[in-house]
Amino acid sequence: VSLDARELARLVELSGDTVLAADLPSLPPPPTATSSESSPPVRLERDFGADVGGPWPLHDAVPLPGGRVLVALGEMGARLLTRDGRCVAHFDVPAFSLVGACNGNRALALAPRGSLWRVSRLDLERLQAEPWCDLRADAFAPHFDGTLWFIAEGDTVLGLDTLADAPRALWRVSRLGGPVPWIDAGPDSLSFVRKSGEASLEPVLERWYYELPGFTLRARRSLGAWMPRDGLHSLLALTPGGNVAVITGETPGVSWLTARPLVGEASGTLFEHDALVGVVLAGKGVAVLDALPRDEPGVRVRLAALPQGHELLRLHLGGEHPGVRMRHGHGALVVFDRAGWLVRADVTRGEVHRLHPH
C-alpha cells in the first residue's frame, strides 16, 4: 500500500506511539493541485445544540499534539485526555490555569493562593507531577519553551528557569514605566504589552518584541493611535511574534494588528457584533467568541483567516455556558466552560469533536 507523507503522519498520530513519531523520517510533502483561480477554503460548521455539560467544571484547557487535551479541574487537579475523551493520567496538584510547553511534553499548573500563585510542574511523557513553588505573577505567558517561562511583576518582566529547584530569573528587564498586563513567548520570540499612564483617562499601551534566544529587542511600538479609547483593553490577544487583536467598543468588532515580523504590518476590523466576549489569535487567523441573544441562549465561535477574512470555522453551542473560554495550540482550537463542555476543532484536518471525558 502506498501512503503519502500526510497519511503516514496521520496513522502515526492515531497510534499514540511517541517513540514512533520521534523516529519518523522527514518525507517530502505530497504534490498540490494547481488552479488558475484561488478559492477560499471550505468552512467547517457544527451546531451542537443545547445539552448537559461534562463531569467536571473546566477552569482551563490546553490542546496538545495527537489530539490530546490537558484540562484543569481546580482543586481536583489536572487530567490528560485522549482525542476520544479517555483519561490517561490524573495529576493530583491544584490547577486553575495551565501553561503548556511548545513541544507538548511538559506543562505548568497554577492555582491562586492569596496574592501568590502555587505552581506545579507536569511531565506529560512520564505522567508525573510535582509542586514547584509559590510566586507572585501579575501576568504570565500561557506558553513556554519547556525551560524558560516569562512572567511580569509590576514593571519588570522575568524569564524563570522552570528546571531549577526554586524560581531563578535567567533574564529580566526592569523599569518599564508601567505594568505589563499581557505577555507571551515561544521558542524564538517574546512579546509583551506595557501599560503606562495608569492614573490618566487614556492609558498608553506599547508593544515590545524580542528575538530569542539572544534577547534582542527588535521593535517597540505605541498602540495608542490604534487601540480603542473606551477602556476595553482587558479583552486583548497577543502572540509571541507580536501580533495583537482586541475587541473594540466604539465600532463593535475585532481590530487586529499583525506583524510580519514587525517590518511590514497590516490591520483591519472583523466580526462586527455587539456581544463579543472573547478573542484569541489562532495561528494565521483570529477567533472570536460571542454570546447569542437571551431568547436564543448559547455561544458562537467563529474563526477567520488573516488578512483576507475568510471564515474557516463556525461553532454553535446552545444553552448556558458559564465561564466559557477558548485556547489555541498545536493547530487546534478548544472551547470549554465551567459546566464541563469541551470541544476541539482542527481546521487543517477538517475535524470538530466534542470530547466527553471519562
mmCIF file of C-alpha atoms in Angstrom:
data_model
loop_
_atom_site.group_PDB
_atom_site.id
_atom_site.type_symbol
_atom_site.label_atom_id
_atom_site.label_comp_id
_atom_site.label_asym_id
_atom_site.label_seq_id
_atom_site.Cartn_x
_atom_site.Cartn_y
_atom_site.Cartn_z
ATOM 1 C CA VAL A 1 0.000 0.000 0.000
ATOM 2 C CA SER A 2 1.373 3.410 -0.948
ATOM 3 C CA LEU A 3 0.986 6.231 1.578
ATOM 4 C CA ASP A 4 1.910 9.853 1.167
ATOM 5 C CA ALA A 5 3.564 11.883 3.940
ATOM 6 C CA ARG A 6 0.288 13.295 5.278
ATOM 7 C CA GLU A 7 -1.403 9.871 5.502
ATOM 8 C CA LEU A 8 1.623 8.319 7.195
ATOM 9 C CA ALA A 9 1.843 11.127 9.764
ATOM 10 C CA ARG A 10 -1.884 10.752 10.433
ATOM 11 C CA LEU A 11 -1.550 7.000 11.120
ATOM 12 C CA VAL A 12 1.393 7.563 13.458
ATOM 13 C CA GLU A 13 -0.581 10.237 15.313
ATOM 14 C CA LEU A 14 -3.568 7.923 15.767
ATOM 15 C CA SER A 15 -1.293 5.192 17.127
ATOM 16 C CA GLY A 16 -0.310 7.408 20.062
ATOM 17 C CA ASP A 17 3.246 5.981 19.908
ATOM 18 C CA THR A 18 5.555 8.899 20.786
ATOM 19 C CA VAL A 19 8.698 6.852 20.072
ATOM 20 C CA LEU A 20 7.473 6.003 16.578
ATOM 21 C CA ALA A 21 6.586 9.656 15.993
ATOM 22 C CA ALA A 22 10.094 10.739 17.029
ATOM 23 C CA ASP A 23 11.697 8.196 14.663
ATOM 24 C CA LEU A 24 9.503 9.142 11.699
ATOM 25 C CA PRO A 25 11.817 10.362 8.902
ATOM 26 C CA SER A 26 11.220 13.589 7.050
ATOM 27 C CA LEU A 27 9.232 12.977 3.894
ATOM 28 C CA PRO A 28 8.516 15.347 1.022
ATOM 29 C CA PRO A 29 5.030 16.833 1.061
ATOM 30 C CA PRO A 30 2.509 15.465 -1.435
ATOM 31 C CA PRO A 31 2.141 17.417 -4.660
ATOM 32 C CA THR A 32 -0.556 20.067 -4.572
ATOM 33 C CA ALA A 33 -3.011 20.656 -7.346
ATOM 34 C CA THR A 34 -2.708 23.955 -9.120
ATOM 35 C CA SER A 35 -5.616 26.112 -10.132
ATOM 36 C CA SER A 36 -5.877 29.268 -12.140
ATOM 37 C CA GLU A 37 -8.308 30.659 -9.593
ATOM 38 C CA SER A 38 -7.633 30.540 -5.864
ATOM 39 C CA SER A 39 -10.848 29.784 -3.990
ATOM 40 C CA PRO A 40 -11.346 30.431 -0.275
ATOM 41 C CA PRO A 41 -11.000 27.390 1.998
ATOM 42 C CA VAL A 42 -14.090 25.397 2.916
ATOM 43 C CA ARG A 43 -15.703 26.470 6.169
ATOM 44 C CA LEU A 44 -16.289 23.950 8.944
ATOM 45 C CA GLU A 45 -19.646 24.389 10.646
ATOM 46 C CA ARG A 46 -21.089 22.479 13.582
ATOM 47 C CA ASP A 47 -24.208 23.006 15.692
ATOM 48 C CA PHE A 48 -24.121 21.101 18.970
ATOM 49 C CA GLY A 49 -27.447 22.347 20.296
ATOM 50 C CA ALA A 50 -28.309 22.552 23.979
ATOM 51 C CA ASP A 51 -27.103 19.663 26.128
ATOM 52 C CA VAL A 52 -25.745 18.906 29.575
ATOM 53 C CA GLY A 53 -22.073 19.508 30.255
ATOM 54 C CA GLY A 54 -19.341 17.151 31.368
ATOM 55 C CA PRO A 55 -18.493 15.520 34.699
ATOM 56 C CA TRP A 56 -16.095 18.237 35.887
ATOM 57 C CA PRO A 57 -16.015 22.040 35.764
ATOM 58 C CA LEU A 58 -13.207 23.027 33.400
ATOM 59 C CA HIS A 59 -11.164 26.041 34.509
ATOM 60 C CA ASP A 60 -8.654 25.789 31.660
ATOM 61 C CA ALA A 61 -7.781 23.516 28.733
ATOM 62 C CA VAL A 62 -4.706 23.239 26.517
ATOM 63 C CA PRO A 63 -4.688 21.417 23.144
ATOM 64 C CA LEU A 64 -1.702 19.110 22.685
ATOM 65 C CA PRO A 65 -0.210 17.121 19.778
ATOM 66 C CA GLY A 66 -2.009 13.970 18.710
ATOM 67 C CA GLY A 67 -5.456 15.307 19.542
ATOM 68 C CA ARG A 68 -4.847 15.190 23.290
ATOM 69 C CA VAL A 69 -6.131 17.890 25.645
ATOM 70 C CA LEU A 70 -4.892 18.811 29.123
ATOM 71 C CA VAL A 71 -7.687 20.123 31.343
ATOM 72 C CA ALA A 72 -7.584 21.977 34.674
ATOM 73 C CA LEU A 73 -10.171 20.934 37.255
ATOM 74 C CA GLY A 74 -9.326 23.411 40.018
ATOM 75 C CA GLU A 75 -8.603 21.840 43.403
ATOM 76 C CA MET A 76 -9.407 18.423 41.869
ATOM 77 C CA GLY A 77 -6.182 18.592 39.859
ATOM 78 C CA ALA A 78 -5.497 18.210 36.135
ATOM 79 C CA ARG A 79 -6.224 15.423 33.667
ATOM 80 C CA LEU A 80 -4.707 14.397 30.353
ATOM 81 C CA LEU A 81 -7.341 13.312 27.830
ATOM 82 C CA THR A 82 -7.032 11.476 24.536
ATOM 83 C CA ARG A 83 -8.855 12.641 21.387
ATOM 84 C CA ASP A 84 -11.866 10.498 22.381
ATOM 85 C CA GLY A 85 -12.051 11.900 25.929
ATOM 86 C CA ARG A 86 -10.372 8.973 27.698
ATOM 87 C CA CYS A 87 -8.359 9.993 30.766
ATOM 88 C CA VAL A 88 -4.813 8.614 30.589
ATOM 89 C CA ALA A 89 -3.406 10.480 33.592
ATOM 90 C CA HIS A 90 -4.600 12.381 36.642
ATOM 91 C CA PHE A 91 -2.240 14.925 38.210
ATOM 92 C CA ASP A 92 -3.009 15.461 41.885
ATOM 93 C CA VAL A 93 -1.977 19.126 42.070
ATOM 94 C CA PRO A 94 -4.290 22.170 42.135
ATOM 95 C CA ALA A 95 -4.853 23.514 38.625
ATOM 96 C CA PHE A 96 -6.877 26.590 37.700
ATOM 97 C CA SER A 97 -4.603 27.869 34.897
ATOM 98 C CA LEU A 98 -2.322 25.922 32.569
ATOM 99 C CA VAL A 99 0.911 26.870 30.812
ATOM 100 C CA GLY A 100 1.788 24.464 28.009
ATOM 101 C CA ALA A 101 5.241 23.758 26.610
ATOM 102 C CA CYS A 102 5.643 24.409 22.904
ATOM 103 C CA ASN A 103 6.654 20.772 22.266
ATOM 104 C CA GLY A 104 3.660 19.425 24.203
ATOM 105 C CA ASN A 105 5.777 17.357 26.607
ATOM 106 C CA ARG A 106 5.541 19.490 29.738
ATOM 107 C CA ALA A 107 3.162 21.917 31.401
ATOM 108 C CA LEU A 108 2.765 24.104 34.464
ATOM 109 C CA ALA A 109 -0.363 24.108 36.630
ATOM 110 C CA LEU A 110 -1.214 27.274 38.569
ATOM 111 C CA ALA A 111 -3.597 27.832 41.469
ATOM 112 C CA PRO A 112 -4.252 31.144 43.278
ATOM 113 C CA ARG A 113 -3.122 31.307 46.888
ATOM 114 C CA GLY A 114 -3.883 34.790 48.169
ATOM 115 C CA SER A 115 -1.627 37.243 46.351
ATOM 116 C CA LEU A 116 0.566 34.402 45.037
ATOM 117 C CA TRP A 117 0.313 31.564 42.562
ATOM 118 C CA ARG A 118 1.092 27.989 43.572
ATOM 119 C CA VAL A 119 2.926 26.463 40.602
ATOM 120 C CA SER A 120 3.320 22.743 39.917
ATOM 121 C CA ARG A 121 5.310 21.047 37.173
ATOM 122 C CA LEU A 122 3.693 18.381 34.981
ATOM 123 C CA ASP A 123 5.645 15.845 32.927
ATOM 124 C CA LEU A 124 3.244 14.748 30.184
ATOM 125 C CA GLU A 125 5.545 11.971 28.951
ATOM 126 C CA ARG A 126 6.280 10.285 32.274
ATOM 127 C CA LEU A 127 2.801 11.259 33.542
ATOM 128 C CA GLN A 128 4.174 12.733 36.759
ATOM 129 C CA ALA A 129 3.504 15.940 38.693
ATOM 130 C CA GLU A 130 5.299 17.759 41.485
ATOM 131 C CA PRO A 131 4.755 21.008 43.398
ATOM 132 C CA TRP A 132 7.342 23.618 42.461
ATOM 133 C CA CYS A 133 6.891 26.992 44.176
ATOM 134 C CA ASP A 134 4.679 29.869 45.269
ATOM 135 C CA LEU A 135 5.392 33.099 43.419
ATOM 136 C CA ARG A 136 3.948 36.469 42.521
ATOM 137 C CA ALA A 137 2.978 36.969 38.914
ATOM 138 C CA ASP A 138 0.805 39.878 37.822
ATOM 139 C CA ALA A 139 0.789 38.366 34.330
ATOM 140 C CA PHE A 140 2.350 35.266 32.810
ATOM 141 C CA ALA A 141 2.904 33.777 29.378
ATOM 142 C CA PRO A 142 0.423 30.959 28.624
ATOM 143 C CA HIS A 143 3.183 29.089 26.771
ATOM 144 C CA PHE A 144 6.855 28.315 27.438
ATOM 145 C CA ASP A 145 9.650 26.526 25.633
ATOM 146 C CA GLY A 146 9.884 23.762 28.221
ATOM 147 C CA THR A 147 12.549 25.557 30.236
ATOM 148 C CA LEU A 148 12.170 29.342 30.254
ATOM 149 C CA TRP A 149 8.861 30.800 31.436
ATOM 150 C CA PHE A 150 8.179 34.548 31.296
ATOM 151 C CA ILE A 151 6.191 36.366 33.944
ATOM 152 C CA ALA A 152 5.612 40.011 34.879
ATOM 153 C CA GLU A 153 5.909 41.547 38.340
ATOM 154 C CA GLY A 154 4.868 45.188 38.298
ATOM 155 C CA ASP A 155 7.061 46.956 35.741
ATOM 156 C CA THR A 156 9.510 44.037 35.413
ATOM 157 C CA VAL A 157 9.497 41.067 33.032
ATOM 158 C CA LEU A 158 11.441 37.986 34.117
ATOM 159 C CA GLY A 159 12.412 34.734 32.417
ATOM 160 C CA LEU A 160 12.315 31.940 35.013
ATOM 161 C CA ASP A 161 14.228 28.669 34.803
ATOM 162 C CA THR A 162 11.495 26.074 35.365
ATOM 163 C CA LEU A 163 14.060 23.271 35.683
ATOM 164 C CA ALA A 164 15.652 24.810 38.781
ATOM 165 C CA ASP A 165 14.696 23.631 42.261
ATOM 166 C CA ALA A 166 13.414 27.130 43.086
ATOM 167 C CA PRO A 167 12.412 30.048 40.821
ATOM 168 C CA ARG A 168 15.517 31.663 39.355
ATOM 169 C CA ALA A 169 15.495 34.519 36.858
ATOM 170 C CA LEU A 170 17.832 33.891 33.933
ATOM 171 C CA TRP A 171 16.836 37.201 32.307
ATOM 172 C CA ARG A 172 14.955 40.341 33.232
ATOM 173 C CA VAL A 173 14.094 43.807 32.003
ATOM 174 C CA SER A 174 13.050 46.350 34.636
ATOM 175 C CA ARG A 175 11.779 49.916 34.996
ATOM 176 C CA LEU A 176 9.474 49.675 32.013
ATOM 177 C CA GLY A 177 7.455 52.678 33.150
ATOM 178 C CA GLY A 178 4.261 50.787 33.913
ATOM 179 C CA PRO A 179 2.719 47.337 34.482
ATOM 180 C CA VAL A 180 2.731 44.557 31.895
ATOM 181 C CA PRO A 181 -0.802 43.098 31.596
ATOM 182 C CA TRP A 182 -0.125 40.859 28.558
ATOM 183 C CA ILE A 183 2.831 38.651 27.737
ATOM 184 C CA ASP A 184 3.506 35.610 25.571
ATOM 185 C CA ALA A 185 6.579 33.770 24.362
ATOM 186 C CA GLY A 186 7.637 30.929 22.095
ATOM 187 C CA PRO A 187 10.936 29.218 21.248
ATOM 188 C CA ASP A 188 12.191 32.145 19.138
ATOM 189 C CA SER A 189 10.273 35.245 20.239
ATOM 190 C CA LEU A 190 8.906 37.154 23.227
ATOM 191 C CA SER A 191 6.278 39.895 23.157
ATOM 192 C CA PHE A 192 4.583 41.911 25.849
ATOM 193 C CA VAL A 193 2.420 44.995 26.111
ATOM 194 C CA ARG A 194 3.401 47.640 28.623
ATOM 195 C CA LYS A 195 0.770 49.962 30.041
ATOM 196 C CA SER A 196 1.580 53.467 31.279
ATOM 197 C CA GLY A 197 -0.425 56.474 32.419
ATOM 198 C CA GLU A 198 -2.412 54.355 34.887
ATOM 199 C CA ALA A 199 -3.933 57.410 36.523
ATOM 200 C CA SER A 200 -4.802 59.159 33.269
ATOM 201 C CA LEU A 201 -8.029 58.820 31.321
ATOM 202 C CA GLU A 202 -6.211 57.482 28.261
ATOM 203 C CA PRO A 203 -3.537 54.929 29.260
ATOM 204 C CA VAL A 204 -0.790 54.379 26.716
ATOM 205 C CA LEU A 205 -0.091 50.844 25.518
ATOM 206 C CA GLU A 206 3.261 49.918 23.994
ATOM 207 C CA ARG A 207 4.182 46.613 22.371
ATOM 208 C CA TRP A 208 7.707 45.241 22.855
ATOM 209 C CA TYR A 209 9.111 42.447 20.684
ATOM 210 C CA TYR A 210 12.280 40.435 21.441
ATOM 211 C CA GLU A 211 14.049 37.870 19.309
ATOM 212 C CA LEU A 212 15.146 34.748 21.200
ATOM 213 C CA PRO A 213 17.385 33.152 22.330
ATOM 214 C CA GLY A 214 19.619 36.222 22.172
ATOM 215 C CA PHE A 215 17.060 38.559 23.815
ATOM 216 C CA THR A 216 17.499 41.129 21.083
ATOM 217 C CA LEU A 217 14.907 43.912 21.225
ATOM 218 C CA ARG A 218 13.671 44.192 17.655
ATOM 219 C CA ALA A 219 10.782 46.606 17.958
ATOM 220 C CA ARG A 220 8.771 48.882 20.241
ATOM 221 C CA ARG A 221 5.535 50.397 19.086
ATOM 222 C CA SER A 222 2.909 52.567 20.759
ATOM 223 C CA LEU A 223 -0.609 51.257 20.240
ATOM 224 C CA GLY A 224 -2.257 54.472 21.398
ATOM 225 C CA ALA A 225 -3.449 55.594 17.969
ATOM 226 C CA TRP A 226 -4.766 52.157 17.092
ATOM 227 C CA MET A 227 -6.342 50.863 20.294
ATOM 228 C CA PRO A 228 -9.887 51.865 21.300
ATOM 229 C CA ARG A 229 -10.372 54.590 23.876
ATOM 230 C CA ASP A 230 -13.314 53.013 25.671
ATOM 231 C CA GLY A 231 -11.323 51.075 28.262
ATOM 232 C CA LEU A 232 -11.985 47.611 26.786
ATOM 233 C CA HIS A 233 -8.322 46.692 26.897
ATOM 234 C CA SER A 234 -8.870 43.610 29.054
ATOM 235 C CA LEU A 235 -10.089 41.643 26.029
ATOM 236 C CA LEU A 236 -6.800 41.582 24.153
ATOM 237 C CA ALA A 237 -4.937 38.728 22.453
ATOM 238 C CA LEU A 238 -1.182 38.676 21.909
ATOM 239 C CA THR A 239 1.158 36.211 20.194
ATOM 240 C CA PRO A 240 4.883 35.638 20.805
ATOM 241 C CA GLY A 241 5.600 37.185 17.392
ATOM 242 C CA GLY A 242 3.906 40.474 18.282
ATOM 243 C CA ASN A 243 0.519 40.086 16.618
ATOM 244 C CA VAL A 244 -2.259 41.852 18.538
ATOM 245 C CA ALA A 245 -6.059 41.613 18.464
ATOM 246 C CA VAL A 246 -8.586 43.444 20.623
ATOM 247 C CA ILE A 247 -12.347 43.645 20.919
ATOM 248 C CA THR A 248 -13.384 47.217 20.290
ATOM 249 C CA GLY A 249 -16.412 49.007 21.620
ATOM 250 C CA GLU A 250 -16.671 52.223 19.601
ATOM 251 C CA THR A 251 -17.293 50.180 16.431
ATOM 252 C CA PRO A 252 -18.269 46.714 17.716
ATOM 253 C CA GLY A 253 -15.905 44.151 16.278
ATOM 254 C CA VAL A 254 -12.346 42.900 16.473
ATOM 255 C CA SER A 255 -9.451 45.086 15.433
ATOM 256 C CA TRP A 256 -6.226 43.311 14.665
ATOM 257 C CA LEU A 257 -2.662 44.317 14.008
ATOM 258 C CA THR A 258 -0.434 41.630 12.556
ATOM 259 C CA ALA A 259 3.332 41.987 12.266
ATOM 260 C CA ARG A 260 5.370 40.160 9.611
ATOM 261 C CA PRO A 261 7.629 40.272 11.629
ATOM 262 C CA LEU A 262 7.136 43.886 12.694
ATOM 263 C CA VAL A 263 8.653 45.094 9.432
ATOM 264 C CA GLY A 264 5.556 45.279 7.261
ATOM 265 C CA GLU A 265 2.261 45.449 9.126
ATOM 266 C CA ALA A 266 -1.408 45.122 8.252
ATOM 267 C CA SER A 267 -4.527 45.897 10.241
ATOM 268 C CA GLY A 268 -8.274 45.726 9.901
ATOM 269 C CA THR A 269 -11.595 45.065 11.606
ATOM 270 C CA LEU A 270 -13.531 41.789 11.523
ATOM 271 C CA PHE A 271 -16.591 40.215 13.128
ATOM 272 C CA GLU A 272 -18.711 43.289 13.728
ATOM 273 C CA HIS A 273 -21.050 42.330 16.553
ATOM 274 C CA ASP A 274 -22.100 43.947 19.811
ATOM 275 C CA ALA A 275 -21.854 40.873 22.059
ATOM 276 C CA LEU A 276 -18.255 39.726 21.572
ATOM 277 C CA VAL A 277 -16.864 38.311 24.818
ATOM 278 C CA GLY A 278 -13.582 36.677 23.811
ATOM 279 C CA VAL A 279 -10.847 36.843 21.206
ATOM 280 C CA VAL A 280 -7.826 34.650 20.500
ATOM 281 C CA LEU A 281 -5.208 34.707 17.771
ATOM 282 C CA ALA A 282 -5.043 31.201 16.341
ATOM 283 C CA GLY A 283 -2.108 30.552 14.046
ATOM 284 C CA LYS A 284 -2.730 32.715 10.959
ATOM 285 C CA GLY A 285 -6.267 33.511 11.999
ATOM 286 C CA VAL A 286 -8.319 35.235 14.659
ATOM 287 C CA ALA A 287 -11.150 33.549 16.574
ATOM 288 C CA VAL A 288 -13.932 35.300 18.432
ATOM 289 C CA LEU A 289 -16.499 34.149 20.958
ATOM 290 C CA ASP A 290 -19.828 35.911 21.188
ATOM 291 C CA ALA A 291 -22.971 35.466 23.251
ATOM 292 C CA LEU A 292 -26.265 34.913 21.476
ATOM 293 C CA PRO A 293 -29.461 36.830 22.356
ATOM 294 C CA ARG A 294 -31.366 35.896 25.519
ATOM 295 C CA ASP A 295 -34.206 34.385 23.508
ATOM 296 C CA GLU A 296 -31.662 32.021 21.934
ATOM 297 C CA PRO A 297 -29.225 31.158 24.765
ATOM 298 C CA GLY A 298 -25.877 29.895 23.689
ATOM 299 C CA VAL A 299 -22.497 30.977 22.366
ATOM 300 C CA ARG A 300 -20.968 31.119 18.907
ATOM 301 C CA VAL A 301 -17.338 30.677 17.914
ATOM 302 C CA ARG A 302 -16.022 31.984 14.603
ATOM 303 C CA LEU A 303 -12.521 31.655 13.186
ATOM 304 C CA ALA A 304 -11.320 33.654 10.174
ATOM 305 C CA ALA A 305 -8.037 33.659 8.298
ATOM 306 C CA LEU A 306 -5.934 36.812 8.262
ATOM 307 C CA PRO A 307 -5.678 39.081 6.422
ATOM 308 C CA GLN A 308 -8.337 38.007 3.871
ATOM 309 C CA GLY A 309 -11.028 37.424 6.496
ATOM 310 C CA HIS A 310 -12.262 34.089 5.051
ATOM 311 C CA GLU A 311 -14.344 32.361 7.728
ATOM 312 C CA LEU A 312 -12.836 28.933 8.399
ATOM 313 C CA LEU A 313 -14.881 27.720 11.334
ATOM 314 C CA ARG A 314 -18.257 28.385 12.908
ATOM 315 C CA LEU A 315 -19.488 26.568 16.015
ATOM 316 C CA HIS A 316 -22.765 26.979 17.850
ATOM 317 C CA LEU A 317 -23.166 25.706 21.412
ATOM 318 C CA GLY A 318 -26.726 26.003 22.668
ATOM 319 C CA GLY A 319 -27.789 26.510 26.275
ATOM 320 C CA GLU A 320 -25.953 28.155 29.156
ATOM 321 C CA HIS A 321 -22.147 28.156 29.174
ATOM 322 C CA PRO A 322 -20.768 29.705 32.374
ATOM 323 C CA GLY A 323 -17.178 30.917 32.139
ATOM 324 C CA VAL A 324 -16.812 29.834 28.504
ATOM 325 C CA ARG A 325 -13.314 30.364 27.046
ATOM 326 C CA MET A 326 -11.130 29.429 24.066
ATOM 327 C CA ARG A 327 -7.481 28.462 23.686
ATOM 328 C CA HIS A 328 -5.370 27.635 20.655
ATOM 329 C CA GLY A 329 -2.294 25.494 20.207
ATOM 330 C CA HIS A 330 -0.733 22.799 18.015
ATOM 331 C CA GLY A 331 -3.105 23.631 15.181
ATOM 332 C CA ALA A 332 -6.268 23.151 17.235
ATOM 333 C CA LEU A 333 -8.807 25.391 18.941
ATOM 334 C CA VAL A 334 -10.530 24.226 22.135
ATOM 335 C CA VAL A 335 -13.708 25.711 23.620
ATOM 336 C CA PHE A 336 -14.589 24.876 27.232
ATOM 337 C CA ASP A 337 -16.632 26.113 30.193
ATOM 338 C CA ARG A 338 -17.359 25.612 33.886
ATOM 339 C CA ALA A 339 -20.250 23.297 33.027
ATOM 340 C CA GLY A 340 -17.793 20.748 31.606
ATOM 341 C CA TRP A 341 -18.281 21.375 27.877
ATOM 342 C CA LEU A 342 -15.177 20.630 25.817
ATOM 343 C CA VAL A 343 -14.981 20.987 22.018
ATOM 344 C CA ARG A 344 -11.814 20.565 19.959
ATOM 345 C CA ALA A 345 -11.593 21.847 16.378
ATOM 346 C CA ASP A 346 -8.762 21.258 13.910
ATOM 347 C CA VAL A 347 -9.395 23.269 10.753
ATOM 348 C CA THR A 348 -6.370 21.857 8.921
ATOM 349 C CA ARG A 349 -7.629 18.290 9.287
ATOM 350 C CA GLY A 350 -11.282 19.260 8.931
ATOM 351 C CA GLU A 351 -12.190 17.832 12.330
ATOM 352 C CA VAL A 352 -14.585 19.073 15.021
ATOM 353 C CA HIS A 353 -15.210 16.872 18.048
ATOM 354 C CA ARG A 354 -16.979 17.288 21.330
ATOM 355 C CA LEU A 355 -14.997 15.425 23.983
ATOM 356 C CA HIS A 356 -16.925 13.578 26.683
ATOM 357 C CA PRO A 357 -14.296 12.973 29.398
ATOM 358 C CA HIS A 358 -14.440 9.551 31.008
#
